[in-house]
Amino acid sequence: MKIGFIGLGIMGAPMALHLVNAGHDVTYVKRSKVNAEIAASSAKGVATAKEVAQAADTIILMLPDTPDVQAVLFGENGVAEGLTKGKTVIDMSSISPIETKAFAEKIAALGCDYLDAPVSGGEVGAKAASLTIMVGGTEEAFAKAKPLFEKMGKNITHVGGVGDGQTTKVANQIIVALNIAAVGEALLFASKAGADPAKVRQALMGGFAASRILEVHGERMIKRTFNPGFRIGLHQKDLGLALAGAKSMGVALPQTASAAQLMQTCAAQGWDQLDHSALVKSLELMANHQVAPD
C-alpha cells in the first residue's frame, strides 16, 4: 500500500519503520532531524504534508496535540490540500474527541474516510509492534486499515464511531495516571518506612496489587530511569482533555484532577520532559524523601 506517515517522533518513527519493513511504500515529511533508520530505509521524504497526501492512499498522523493535527490537516500545504476522493486519513495521535469529530466531518466532505486510532504501549510497544490500538470510524474504513494496524500493534479494537477511539484513549490515560500515582505512593511509603522498595515491589508483583504499571514503572522509580518512553508533558495534556470533557458533561473526576496536579508539580520543577513514571518525583518532593537514591 502507499502510506503517508507524518510525525516521526519517539512513537511514530518505529511505527513507520514497521510499515516500511512490511514492504509498504512509505512517504514522510522530511525535517532537519529525521530518524536515522527512516532516512536509511526505502521511505521517501518530501517537503510538505500536501505532498505526502498526494503520494499516498492512506495518510497516518502521529502528532503531539490537537493544534498540531489541525495544522497538519488543514493548514497551508496541509494534508487536506493533497487529498482526492477515496483516500483514508488515520489519526493515531491522542487529541480531543470533540475536535476529532469536527476534523472527520471536513475530511468526509472531501470524499475520504477518517479513523481516529490512538495507541497505548509507549515507546516499548511501538518498537515491539505490540501497541494497543483503539479505533473509531466506520466498519468499512476499519476493515481496510486493519492490516496496517496489525503491523504496529496486537490488541486492536474497533470501539465505535469517529471520536470513540479518542474517548477510549482518554479513559486509558486516566487509569494509567492513577496507577502510576498509586505505585509511587506505595513505594514511597515502603521506602520511608525503611523497607527495601525493590523487594517490596517483587513481593507485590505476586499478589493482587500486581500490574503492568508496578512491573515497568515501579522498576523505573527504583532504578531512577526516567528517560522518556512517554513524557509527563504529553500525559498532562491527556489529563487536561479528560478534565475538560468531564466539565462539559458535568462529571466529577477528583482522582484524575489530583494526578493532574502531581504532573503540574513536576512541570513546575522542569520535569515535564521526563517519563511519566517520574510523577513519583512530585510525591518525593512533598515527602522530602526519594524512593531510591539517584
PDB file of C-alpha atoms in Angstrom:
ATOM      1  CA  MET A   1       0.000   0.000   0.000  1.00  0.00           C
ATOM      2  CA  LYS A   2       1.031   3.612  -0.482  1.00  0.00           C
ATOM      3  CA  ILE A   3       1.277   5.049   3.023  1.00  0.00           C
ATOM      4  CA  GLY A   4       1.959   8.592   4.172  1.00  0.00           C
ATOM      5  CA  PHE A   5       3.294   8.945   7.710  1.00  0.00           C
ATOM      6  CA  ILE A   6       3.514  12.329   9.449  1.00  0.00           C
ATOM      7  CA  GLY A   7       5.049  12.527  12.914  1.00  0.00           C
ATOM      8  CA  LEU A   8       8.273  10.553  13.274  1.00  0.00           C
ATOM      9  CA  GLY A   9       8.899  11.079  16.973  1.00  0.00           C
ATOM     10  CA  ILE A  10       9.594   8.625  19.795  1.00  0.00           C
ATOM     11  CA  MET A  11       6.491   6.623  18.878  1.00  0.00           C
ATOM     12  CA  GLY A  12       5.990   7.476  15.219  1.00  0.00           C
ATOM     13  CA  ALA A  13       9.426   6.502  13.927  1.00  0.00           C
ATOM     14  CA  PRO A  14       9.301   2.821  14.989  1.00  0.00           C
ATOM     15  CA  MET A  15       5.657   2.587  13.898  1.00  0.00           C
ATOM     16  CA  ALA A  16       6.549   3.869  10.426  1.00  0.00           C
ATOM     17  CA  LEU A  17       9.512   1.507  10.248  1.00  0.00           C
ATOM     18  CA  HIS A  18       7.251  -1.487  10.808  1.00  0.00           C
ATOM     19  CA  LEU A  19       5.246  -0.413   7.760  1.00  0.00           C
ATOM     20  CA  VAL A  20       8.402   0.065   5.697  1.00  0.00           C
ATOM     21  CA  ASN A  21       9.714  -3.343   6.756  1.00  0.00           C
ATOM     22  CA  ALA A  22       6.375  -4.909   5.815  1.00  0.00           C
ATOM     23  CA  GLY A  23       7.001  -3.777   2.245  1.00  0.00           C
ATOM     24  CA  HIS A  24       4.704  -0.763   2.094  1.00  0.00           C
ATOM     25  CA  ASP A  25       5.620   2.335   0.082  1.00  0.00           C
ATOM     26  CA  VAL A  26       6.014   4.978   2.820  1.00  0.00           C
ATOM     27  CA  THR A  27       6.303   8.738   2.295  1.00  0.00           C
ATOM     28  CA  TYR A  28       7.037  11.188   5.114  1.00  0.00           C
ATOM     29  CA  VAL A  29       7.644  14.898   5.673  1.00  0.00           C
ATOM     30  CA  LYS A  30      11.389  15.497   5.715  1.00  0.00           C
ATOM     31  CA  ARG A  31      12.575  17.553   8.691  1.00  0.00           C
ATOM     32  CA  SER A  32      16.004  18.747   9.854  1.00  0.00           C
ATOM     33  CA  LYS A  33      16.144  15.812  12.255  1.00  0.00           C
ATOM     34  CA  VAL A  34      14.961  12.557  10.723  1.00  0.00           C
ATOM     35  CA  ASN A  35      15.246   9.182  12.440  1.00  0.00           C
ATOM     36  CA  ALA A  36      18.419   7.556  11.088  1.00  0.00           C
ATOM     37  CA  GLU A  37      16.706   4.239  10.345  1.00  0.00           C
ATOM     38  CA  ILE A  38      13.935   6.009   8.439  1.00  0.00           C
ATOM     39  CA  ALA A  39      16.472   8.064   6.485  1.00  0.00           C
ATOM     40  CA  ALA A  40      18.381   4.900   5.554  1.00  0.00           C
ATOM     41  CA  SER A  41      15.258   2.976   4.568  1.00  0.00           C
ATOM     42  CA  SER A  42      13.244   2.863   1.350  1.00  0.00           C
ATOM     43  CA  ALA A  43      10.857   5.517   2.731  1.00  0.00           C
ATOM     44  CA  LYS A  44      10.726   8.730   0.697  1.00  0.00           C
ATOM     45  CA  GLY A  45      10.958  12.201   2.238  1.00  0.00           C
ATOM     46  CA  VAL A  46       9.003  15.124   0.769  1.00  0.00           C
ATOM     47  CA  ALA A  47       8.685  18.774   1.746  1.00  0.00           C
ATOM     48  CA  THR A  48       5.046  19.154   2.816  1.00  0.00           C
ATOM     49  CA  ALA A  49       2.065  17.302   4.233  1.00  0.00           C
ATOM     50  CA  LYS A  50       0.225  18.085   0.991  1.00  0.00           C
ATOM     51  CA  GLU A  51       2.847  16.129  -0.954  1.00  0.00           C
ATOM     52  CA  VAL A  52       2.542  13.223   1.486  1.00  0.00           C
ATOM     53  CA  ALA A  53      -1.217  13.121   0.862  1.00  0.00           C
ATOM     54  CA  GLN A  54      -0.733  13.293  -2.892  1.00  0.00           C
ATOM     55  CA  ALA A  55       1.693  10.364  -2.835  1.00  0.00           C
ATOM     56  CA  ALA A  56      -0.324   8.096  -0.516  1.00  0.00           C
ATOM     57  CA  ASP A  57      -3.663   6.307  -0.409  1.00  0.00           C
ATOM     58  CA  THR A  58      -3.629   6.162   3.405  1.00  0.00           C
ATOM     59  CA  ILE A  59      -2.204   9.007   5.494  1.00  0.00           C
ATOM     60  CA  ILE A  60      -1.263   8.320   9.134  1.00  0.00           C
ATOM     61  CA  LEU A  61      -0.679  11.063  11.691  1.00  0.00           C
ATOM     62  CA  MET A  62       1.208  10.593  14.972  1.00  0.00           C
ATOM     63  CA  LEU A  63       1.439  14.091  16.472  1.00  0.00           C
ATOM     64  CA  PRO A  64       1.632  15.597  19.968  1.00  0.00           C
ATOM     65  CA  ASP A  65      -1.636  17.529  20.371  1.00  0.00           C
ATOM     66  CA  THR A  66      -4.897  18.762  18.839  1.00  0.00           C
ATOM     67  CA  PRO A  67      -3.490  22.005  17.350  1.00  0.00           C
ATOM     68  CA  ASP A  68      -0.692  20.029  15.666  1.00  0.00           C
ATOM     69  CA  VAL A  69      -3.200  17.713  13.994  1.00  0.00           C
ATOM     70  CA  GLN A  70      -5.346  20.650  12.910  1.00  0.00           C
ATOM     71  CA  ALA A  71      -2.365  22.460  11.389  1.00  0.00           C
ATOM     72  CA  VAL A  72      -1.097  19.378   9.539  1.00  0.00           C
ATOM     73  CA  LEU A  73      -4.550  18.545   8.197  1.00  0.00           C
ATOM     74  CA  PHE A  74      -5.897  21.971   7.318  1.00  0.00           C
ATOM     75  CA  GLY A  75      -3.003  24.428   7.346  1.00  0.00           C
ATOM     76  CA  GLU A  76      -1.190  25.776   4.307  1.00  0.00           C
ATOM     77  CA  ASN A  77       0.137  22.854   2.233  1.00  0.00           C
ATOM     78  CA  GLY A  78      -1.669  20.545   4.623  1.00  0.00           C
ATOM     79  CA  VAL A  79      -2.997  17.040   4.096  1.00  0.00           C
ATOM     80  CA  ALA A  80      -6.460  18.230   3.032  1.00  0.00           C
ATOM     81  CA  GLU A  81      -4.985  20.073   0.042  1.00  0.00           C
ATOM     82  CA  GLY A  82      -3.453  16.834  -1.252  1.00  0.00           C
ATOM     83  CA  LEU A  83      -6.445  14.531  -0.757  1.00  0.00           C
ATOM     84  CA  THR A  84      -8.546  13.075  -3.543  1.00  0.00           C
ATOM     85  CA  LYS A  85     -11.713  11.035  -3.204  1.00  0.00           C
ATOM     86  CA  GLY A  86     -11.336   7.536  -1.754  1.00  0.00           C
ATOM     87  CA  LYS A  87      -8.265   8.128   0.401  1.00  0.00           C
ATOM     88  CA  THR A  88      -8.119   7.411   4.133  1.00  0.00           C
ATOM     89  CA  VAL A  89      -6.794   9.590   6.944  1.00  0.00           C
ATOM     90  CA  ILE A  90      -5.842   7.808  10.175  1.00  0.00           C
ATOM     91  CA  ASP A  91      -5.032   9.943  13.199  1.00  0.00           C
ATOM     92  CA  MET A  92      -3.084   7.875  15.742  1.00  0.00           C
ATOM     93  CA  SER A  93      -2.328  10.896  17.931  1.00  0.00           C
ATOM     94  CA  SER A  94      -4.027  11.414  21.299  1.00  0.00           C
ATOM     95  CA  ILE A  95      -6.216  14.502  20.911  1.00  0.00           C
ATOM     96  CA  SER A  96      -9.632  15.958  21.730  1.00  0.00           C
ATOM     97  CA  PRO A  97     -12.571  13.641  20.901  1.00  0.00           C
ATOM     98  CA  ILE A  98     -14.728  16.708  20.150  1.00  0.00           C
ATOM     99  CA  GLU A  99     -12.235  18.208  17.700  1.00  0.00           C
ATOM    100  CA  THR A 100     -11.709  14.753  16.174  1.00  0.00           C
ATOM    101  CA  LYS A 101     -15.364  14.679  15.116  1.00  0.00           C
ATOM    102  CA  ALA A 102     -15.036  18.119  13.531  1.00  0.00           C
ATOM    103  CA  PHE A 103     -11.887  17.086  11.650  1.00  0.00           C
ATOM    104  CA  ALA A 104     -13.605  13.918  10.431  1.00  0.00           C
ATOM    105  CA  GLU A 105     -16.542  15.910   9.029  1.00  0.00           C
ATOM    106  CA  LYS A 106     -14.191  18.086   6.982  1.00  0.00           C
ATOM    107  CA  ILE A 107     -12.294  15.067   5.649  1.00  0.00           C
ATOM    108  CA  ALA A 108     -15.548  13.264   4.832  1.00  0.00           C
ATOM    109  CA  ALA A 109     -16.684  16.312   2.847  1.00  0.00           C
ATOM    110  CA  LEU A 110     -13.677  15.685   0.583  1.00  0.00           C
ATOM    111  CA  GLY A 111     -14.879  12.145  -0.098  1.00  0.00           C
ATOM    112  CA  CYS A 112     -12.340  10.470   2.193  1.00  0.00           C
ATOM    113  CA  ASP A 113     -12.539   8.167   5.216  1.00  0.00           C
ATOM    114  CA  TYR A 114     -11.328   9.195   8.662  1.00  0.00           C
ATOM    115  CA  LEU A 115     -10.309   6.962  11.536  1.00  0.00           C
ATOM    116  CA  ASP A 116      -9.165   8.052  14.982  1.00  0.00           C
ATOM    117  CA  ALA A 117      -6.840   5.341  16.250  1.00  0.00           C
ATOM    118  CA  PRO A 118      -4.855   6.446  19.313  1.00  0.00           C
ATOM    119  CA  VAL A 119      -2.458   3.970  20.862  1.00  0.00           C
ATOM    120  CA  SER A 120      -1.200   2.793  24.230  1.00  0.00           C
ATOM    121  CA  GLY A 121       2.033   0.990  24.995  1.00  0.00           C
ATOM    122  CA  GLY A 122       4.640   3.715  24.844  1.00  0.00           C
ATOM    123  CA  GLU A 123       7.987   3.565  23.106  1.00  0.00           C
ATOM    124  CA  VAL A 124       8.443  -0.076  24.133  1.00  0.00           C
ATOM    125  CA  GLY A 125       5.164  -1.062  22.485  1.00  0.00           C
ATOM    126  CA  ALA A 126       5.906   0.999  19.387  1.00  0.00           C
ATOM    127  CA  LYS A 127       9.274  -0.681  18.899  1.00  0.00           C
ATOM    128  CA  ALA A 128       7.882  -4.163  19.573  1.00  0.00           C
ATOM    129  CA  ALA A 129       4.800  -3.642  17.358  1.00  0.00           C
ATOM    130  CA  SER A 130       2.697  -4.593  20.378  1.00  0.00           C
ATOM    131  CA  LEU A 131       0.676  -1.401  20.758  1.00  0.00           C
ATOM    132  CA  THR A 132      -2.929  -1.371  21.896  1.00  0.00           C
ATOM    133  CA  ILE A 133      -4.878   0.470  19.188  1.00  0.00           C
ATOM    134  CA  MET A 134      -8.347   1.911  19.865  1.00  0.00           C
ATOM    135  CA  VAL A 135     -10.173   2.757  16.657  1.00  0.00           C
ATOM    136  CA  GLY A 136     -13.166   4.958  15.930  1.00  0.00           C
ATOM    137  CA  GLY A 137     -14.801   5.157  12.496  1.00  0.00           C
ATOM    138  CA  THR A 138     -16.860   3.109  10.081  1.00  0.00           C
ATOM    139  CA  GLU A 139     -16.608  -0.684   9.881  1.00  0.00           C
ATOM    140  CA  GLU A 140     -15.576  -0.424   6.238  1.00  0.00           C
ATOM    141  CA  ALA A 141     -12.729   2.000   6.885  1.00  0.00           C
ATOM    142  CA  PHE A 142     -11.567  -0.075   9.865  1.00  0.00           C
ATOM    143  CA  ALA A 143     -11.517  -3.277   7.809  1.00  0.00           C
ATOM    144  CA  LYS A 144      -9.422  -1.569   5.125  1.00  0.00           C
ATOM    145  CA  ALA A 145      -6.919  -0.212   7.653  1.00  0.00           C
ATOM    146  CA  LYS A 146      -6.699  -3.257   9.931  1.00  0.00           C
ATOM    147  CA  PRO A 147      -3.790  -4.909   8.046  1.00  0.00           C
ATOM    148  CA  LEU A 148      -1.758  -1.754   8.722  1.00  0.00           C
ATOM    149  CA  PHE A 149      -2.717  -1.715  12.390  1.00  0.00           C
ATOM    150  CA  GLU A 150      -1.619  -5.343  12.660  1.00  0.00           C
ATOM    151  CA  LYS A 151       1.912  -4.320  11.656  1.00  0.00           C
ATOM    152  CA  MET A 152       2.054  -1.814  14.533  1.00  0.00           C
ATOM    153  CA  GLY A 153       0.044  -3.402  17.331  1.00  0.00           C
ATOM    154  CA  LYS A 154      -1.503  -6.533  18.790  1.00  0.00           C
ATOM    155  CA  ASN A 155      -4.597  -5.513  20.756  1.00  0.00           C
ATOM    156  CA  ILE A 156      -6.644  -3.807  18.041  1.00  0.00           C
ATOM    157  CA  THR A 157     -10.257  -2.902  18.831  1.00  0.00           C
ATOM    158  CA  HIS A 158     -12.877  -1.115  16.756  1.00  0.00           C
ATOM    159  CA  VAL A 159     -14.648   0.631  19.624  1.00  0.00           C
ATOM    160  CA  GLY A 160     -17.295   2.583  17.701  1.00  0.00           C
ATOM    161  CA  GLY A 161     -17.807   5.694  15.613  1.00  0.00           C
ATOM    162  CA  VAL A 162     -15.447   8.597  14.969  1.00  0.00           C
ATOM    163  CA  GLY A 163     -14.235  10.072  18.260  1.00  0.00           C
ATOM    164  CA  ASP A 164     -14.774   6.887  20.263  1.00  0.00           C
ATOM    165  CA  GLY A 165     -11.134   5.905  19.801  1.00  0.00           C
ATOM    166  CA  GLN A 166     -10.013   9.174  21.373  1.00  0.00           C
ATOM    167  CA  THR A 167     -12.549   8.788  24.194  1.00  0.00           C
ATOM    168  CA  THR A 168     -11.151   5.323  24.906  1.00  0.00           C
ATOM    169  CA  LYS A 169      -7.602   6.705  24.951  1.00  0.00           C
ATOM    170  CA  VAL A 170      -8.568   9.398  27.446  1.00  0.00           C
ATOM    171  CA  ALA A 171     -10.083   6.702  29.665  1.00  0.00           C
ATOM    172  CA  ASN A 172      -6.855   4.715  29.310  1.00  0.00           C
ATOM    173  CA  GLN A 173      -4.783   7.713  30.358  1.00  0.00           C
ATOM    174  CA  ILE A 174      -6.924   8.245  33.452  1.00  0.00           C
ATOM    175  CA  ILE A 175      -6.307   4.656  34.545  1.00  0.00           C
ATOM    176  CA  VAL A 176      -2.570   4.802  33.797  1.00  0.00           C
ATOM    177  CA  ALA A 177      -2.071   8.104  35.635  1.00  0.00           C
ATOM    178  CA  LEU A 178      -3.894   6.922  38.752  1.00  0.00           C
ATOM    179  CA  ASN A 179      -1.950   3.669  38.749  1.00  0.00           C
ATOM    180  CA  ILE A 180       1.375   5.493  38.453  1.00  0.00           C
ATOM    181  CA  ALA A 181       0.384   7.694  41.390  1.00  0.00           C
ATOM    182  CA  ALA A 182      -0.674   4.643  43.416  1.00  0.00           C
ATOM    183  CA  VAL A 183       2.567   2.780  42.735  1.00  0.00           C
ATOM    184  CA  GLY A 184       4.564   5.906  43.544  1.00  0.00           C
ATOM    185  CA  GLU A 185       2.785   6.374  46.868  1.00  0.00           C
ATOM    186  CA  ALA A 186       3.170   2.699  47.792  1.00  0.00           C
ATOM    187  CA  LEU A 187       6.889   2.539  47.056  1.00  0.00           C
ATOM    188  CA  LEU A 188       7.497   5.896  48.745  1.00  0.00           C
ATOM    189  CA  PHE A 189       5.647   4.680  51.854  1.00  0.00           C
ATOM    190  CA  ALA A 190       7.680   1.465  51.912  1.00  0.00           C
ATOM    191  CA  SER A 191      10.985   3.238  51.400  1.00  0.00           C
ATOM    192  CA  LYS A 192      10.286   5.882  54.051  1.00  0.00           C
ATOM    193  CA  ALA A 193       9.337   3.091  56.474  1.00  0.00           C
ATOM    194  CA  GLY A 194      12.776   1.562  55.976  1.00  0.00           C
ATOM    195  CA  ALA A 195      11.879  -1.362  53.708  1.00  0.00           C
ATOM    196  CA  ASP A 196      13.773  -2.173  50.521  1.00  0.00           C
ATOM    197  CA  PRO A 197      11.478  -0.851  47.745  1.00  0.00           C
ATOM    198  CA  ALA A 198      12.882  -3.345  45.220  1.00  0.00           C
ATOM    199  CA  LYS A 199      11.958  -6.280  47.441  1.00  0.00           C
ATOM    200  CA  VAL A 200       8.584  -4.738  48.282  1.00  0.00           C
ATOM    201  CA  ARG A 201       7.862  -4.409  44.549  1.00  0.00           C
ATOM    202  CA  GLN A 202       8.948  -8.015  43.990  1.00  0.00           C
ATOM    203  CA  ALA A 203       6.581  -9.225  46.702  1.00  0.00           C
ATOM    204  CA  LEU A 204       3.675  -7.135  45.417  1.00  0.00           C
ATOM    205  CA  MET A 205       4.141  -8.487  41.898  1.00  0.00           C
ATOM    206  CA  GLY A 206       2.988 -11.885  43.177  1.00  0.00           C
ATOM    207  CA  GLY A 207      -0.231 -10.595  44.695  1.00  0.00           C
ATOM    208  CA  PHE A 208      -3.475  -8.817  43.829  1.00  0.00           C
ATOM    209  CA  ALA A 209      -1.634  -5.481  43.545  1.00  0.00           C
ATOM    210  CA  ALA A 210       0.346  -6.780  40.558  1.00  0.00           C
ATOM    211  CA  SER A 211       0.032  -4.628  37.435  1.00  0.00           C
ATOM    212  CA  ARG A 212       1.921  -3.630  34.331  1.00  0.00           C
ATOM    213  CA  ILE A 213       2.499  -0.220  35.936  1.00  0.00           C
ATOM    214  CA  LEU A 214       4.032  -1.780  39.055  1.00  0.00           C
ATOM    215  CA  GLU A 215       6.178  -4.020  36.854  1.00  0.00           C
ATOM    216  CA  VAL A 216       7.531  -1.401  34.447  1.00  0.00           C
ATOM    217  CA  HIS A 217       7.161   1.976  36.134  1.00  0.00           C
ATOM    218  CA  GLY A 218       7.794   0.664  39.611  1.00  0.00           C
ATOM    219  CA  GLU A 219      11.161  -0.529  38.372  1.00  0.00           C
ATOM    220  CA  ARG A 220      11.821   2.866  36.770  1.00  0.00           C
ATOM    221  CA  MET A 221      11.094   4.603  40.090  1.00  0.00           C
ATOM    222  CA  ILE A 222      13.534   2.337  41.910  1.00  0.00           C
ATOM    223  CA  LYS A 223      16.274   2.439  39.268  1.00  0.00           C
ATOM    224  CA  ARG A 224      15.686   6.167  38.566  1.00  0.00           C
ATOM    225  CA  THR A 225      15.479   5.563  34.819  1.00  0.00           C
ATOM    226  CA  PHE A 226      13.215   8.416  33.786  1.00  0.00           C
ATOM    227  CA  ASN A 227      14.333   8.786  30.168  1.00  0.00           C
ATOM    228  CA  PRO A 228      11.067   9.251  28.289  1.00  0.00           C
ATOM    229  CA  GLY A 229       9.053   6.459  26.850  1.00  0.00           C
ATOM    230  CA  PHE A 230       6.010   8.714  27.301  1.00  0.00           C
ATOM    231  CA  ARG A 231       6.632  12.220  28.586  1.00  0.00           C
ATOM    232  CA  ILE A 232       4.886  13.796  31.558  1.00  0.00           C
ATOM    233  CA  GLY A 233       4.033  16.785  29.370  1.00  0.00           C
ATOM    234  CA  LEU A 234       2.059  14.614  26.968  1.00  0.00           C
ATOM    235  CA  HIS A 235       0.258  12.749  29.757  1.00  0.00           C
ATOM    236  CA  GLN A 236      -0.539  16.077  31.364  1.00  0.00           C
ATOM    237  CA  LYS A 237      -2.153  17.112  28.061  1.00  0.00           C
ATOM    238  CA  ASP A 238      -4.255  13.935  28.042  1.00  0.00           C
ATOM    239  CA  LEU A 239      -5.489  14.522  31.588  1.00  0.00           C
ATOM    240  CA  GLY A 240      -6.383  18.048  30.523  1.00  0.00           C
ATOM    241  CA  LEU A 241      -8.582  16.516  27.808  1.00  0.00           C
ATOM    242  CA  ALA A 242     -10.180  14.260  30.426  1.00  0.00           C
ATOM    243  CA  LEU A 243     -10.943  17.123  32.801  1.00  0.00           C
ATOM    244  CA  ALA A 244     -12.217  19.399  30.025  1.00  0.00           C
ATOM    245  CA  GLY A 245     -14.511  16.636  28.773  1.00  0.00           C
ATOM    246  CA  ALA A 246     -15.692  15.891  32.297  1.00  0.00           C
ATOM    247  CA  LYS A 247     -16.516  19.556  32.867  1.00  0.00           C
ATOM    248  CA  SER A 248     -18.535  19.731  29.645  1.00  0.00           C
ATOM    249  CA  MET A 249     -20.523  16.648  30.716  1.00  0.00           C
ATOM    250  CA  GLY A 250     -20.951  17.699  34.339  1.00  0.00           C
ATOM    251  CA  VAL A 251     -18.896  14.758  35.614  1.00  0.00           C
ATOM    252  CA  ALA A 252     -16.533  14.905  38.607  1.00  0.00           C
ATOM    253  CA  LEU A 253     -13.144  13.185  38.242  1.00  0.00           C
ATOM    254  CA  PRO A 254     -11.468  14.008  41.577  1.00  0.00           C
ATOM    255  CA  GLN A 255      -8.659  11.436  41.377  1.00  0.00           C
ATOM    256  CA  THR A 256      -7.830  12.473  37.810  1.00  0.00           C
ATOM    257  CA  ALA A 257      -7.633  16.086  38.976  1.00  0.00           C
ATOM    258  CA  SER A 258      -5.248  15.037  41.756  1.00  0.00           C
ATOM    259  CA  ALA A 259      -2.979  13.183  39.322  1.00  0.00           C
ATOM    260  CA  ALA A 260      -3.027  16.201  37.008  1.00  0.00           C
ATOM    261  CA  GLN A 261      -1.836  18.390  39.889  1.00  0.00           C
ATOM    262  CA  LEU A 262       1.023  15.993  40.632  1.00  0.00           C
ATOM    263  CA  MET A 263       2.073  16.263  36.989  1.00  0.00           C
ATOM    264  CA  GLN A 264       1.773  20.048  37.193  1.00  0.00           C
ATOM    265  CA  THR A 265       4.132  19.971  40.172  1.00  0.00           C
ATOM    266  CA  CYS A 266       6.608  18.044  38.032  1.00  0.00           C
ATOM    267  CA  ALA A 267       6.206  20.547  35.200  1.00  0.00           C
ATOM    268  CA  ALA A 268       6.860  23.435  37.597  1.00  0.00           C
ATOM    269  CA  GLN A 269      10.151  21.752  38.525  1.00  0.00           C
ATOM    270  CA  GLY A 270      11.130  21.348  34.867  1.00  0.00           C
ATOM    271  CA  TRP A 271      10.484  17.598  34.830  1.00  0.00           C
ATOM    272  CA  ASP A 272       7.764  17.564  32.159  1.00  0.00           C
ATOM    273  CA  GLN A 273      10.128  16.052  29.560  1.00  0.00           C
ATOM    274  CA  LEU A 274      10.809  13.035  31.780  1.00  0.00           C
ATOM    275  CA  ASP A 275       8.922   9.762  31.523  1.00  0.00           C
ATOM    276  CA  HIS A 276       5.520   9.811  33.221  1.00  0.00           C
ATOM    277  CA  SER A 277       6.819   7.375  35.837  1.00  0.00           C
ATOM    278  CA  ALA A 278       8.693  10.439  37.153  1.00  0.00           C
ATOM    279  CA  LEU A 279       5.361  11.595  38.596  1.00  0.00           C
ATOM    280  CA  VAL A 280       6.771   9.953  41.727  1.00  0.00           C
ATOM    281  CA  LYS A 281       9.211  12.864  41.981  1.00  0.00           C
ATOM    282  CA  SER A 282       6.352  15.189  42.939  1.00  0.00           C
ATOM    283  CA  LEU A 283       5.410  12.826  45.778  1.00  0.00           C
ATOM    284  CA  GLU A 284       9.059  12.599  46.826  1.00  0.00           C
ATOM    285  CA  LEU A 285       9.272  16.398  46.843  1.00  0.00           C
ATOM    286  CA  MET A 286       6.382  16.620  49.316  1.00  0.00           C
ATOM    287  CA  ALA A 287       7.811  13.831  51.483  1.00  0.00           C
ATOM    288  CA  ASN A 288      11.401  15.122  51.328  1.00  0.00           C
ATOM    289  CA  HIS A 289      12.384  11.527  50.647  1.00  0.00           C
ATOM    290  CA  GLN A 290      13.198   9.529  47.491  1.00  0.00           C
ATOM    291  CA  VAL A 291      12.034   6.002  46.801  1.00  0.00           C
ATOM    292  CA  ALA A 292      15.666   5.214  45.972  1.00  0.00           C
ATOM    293  CA  PRO A 293      18.824   7.288  45.566  1.00  0.00           C
ATOM    294  CA  ASP A 294      19.759   8.672  42.142  1.00  0.00           C
TER     295      ASP A 294
END
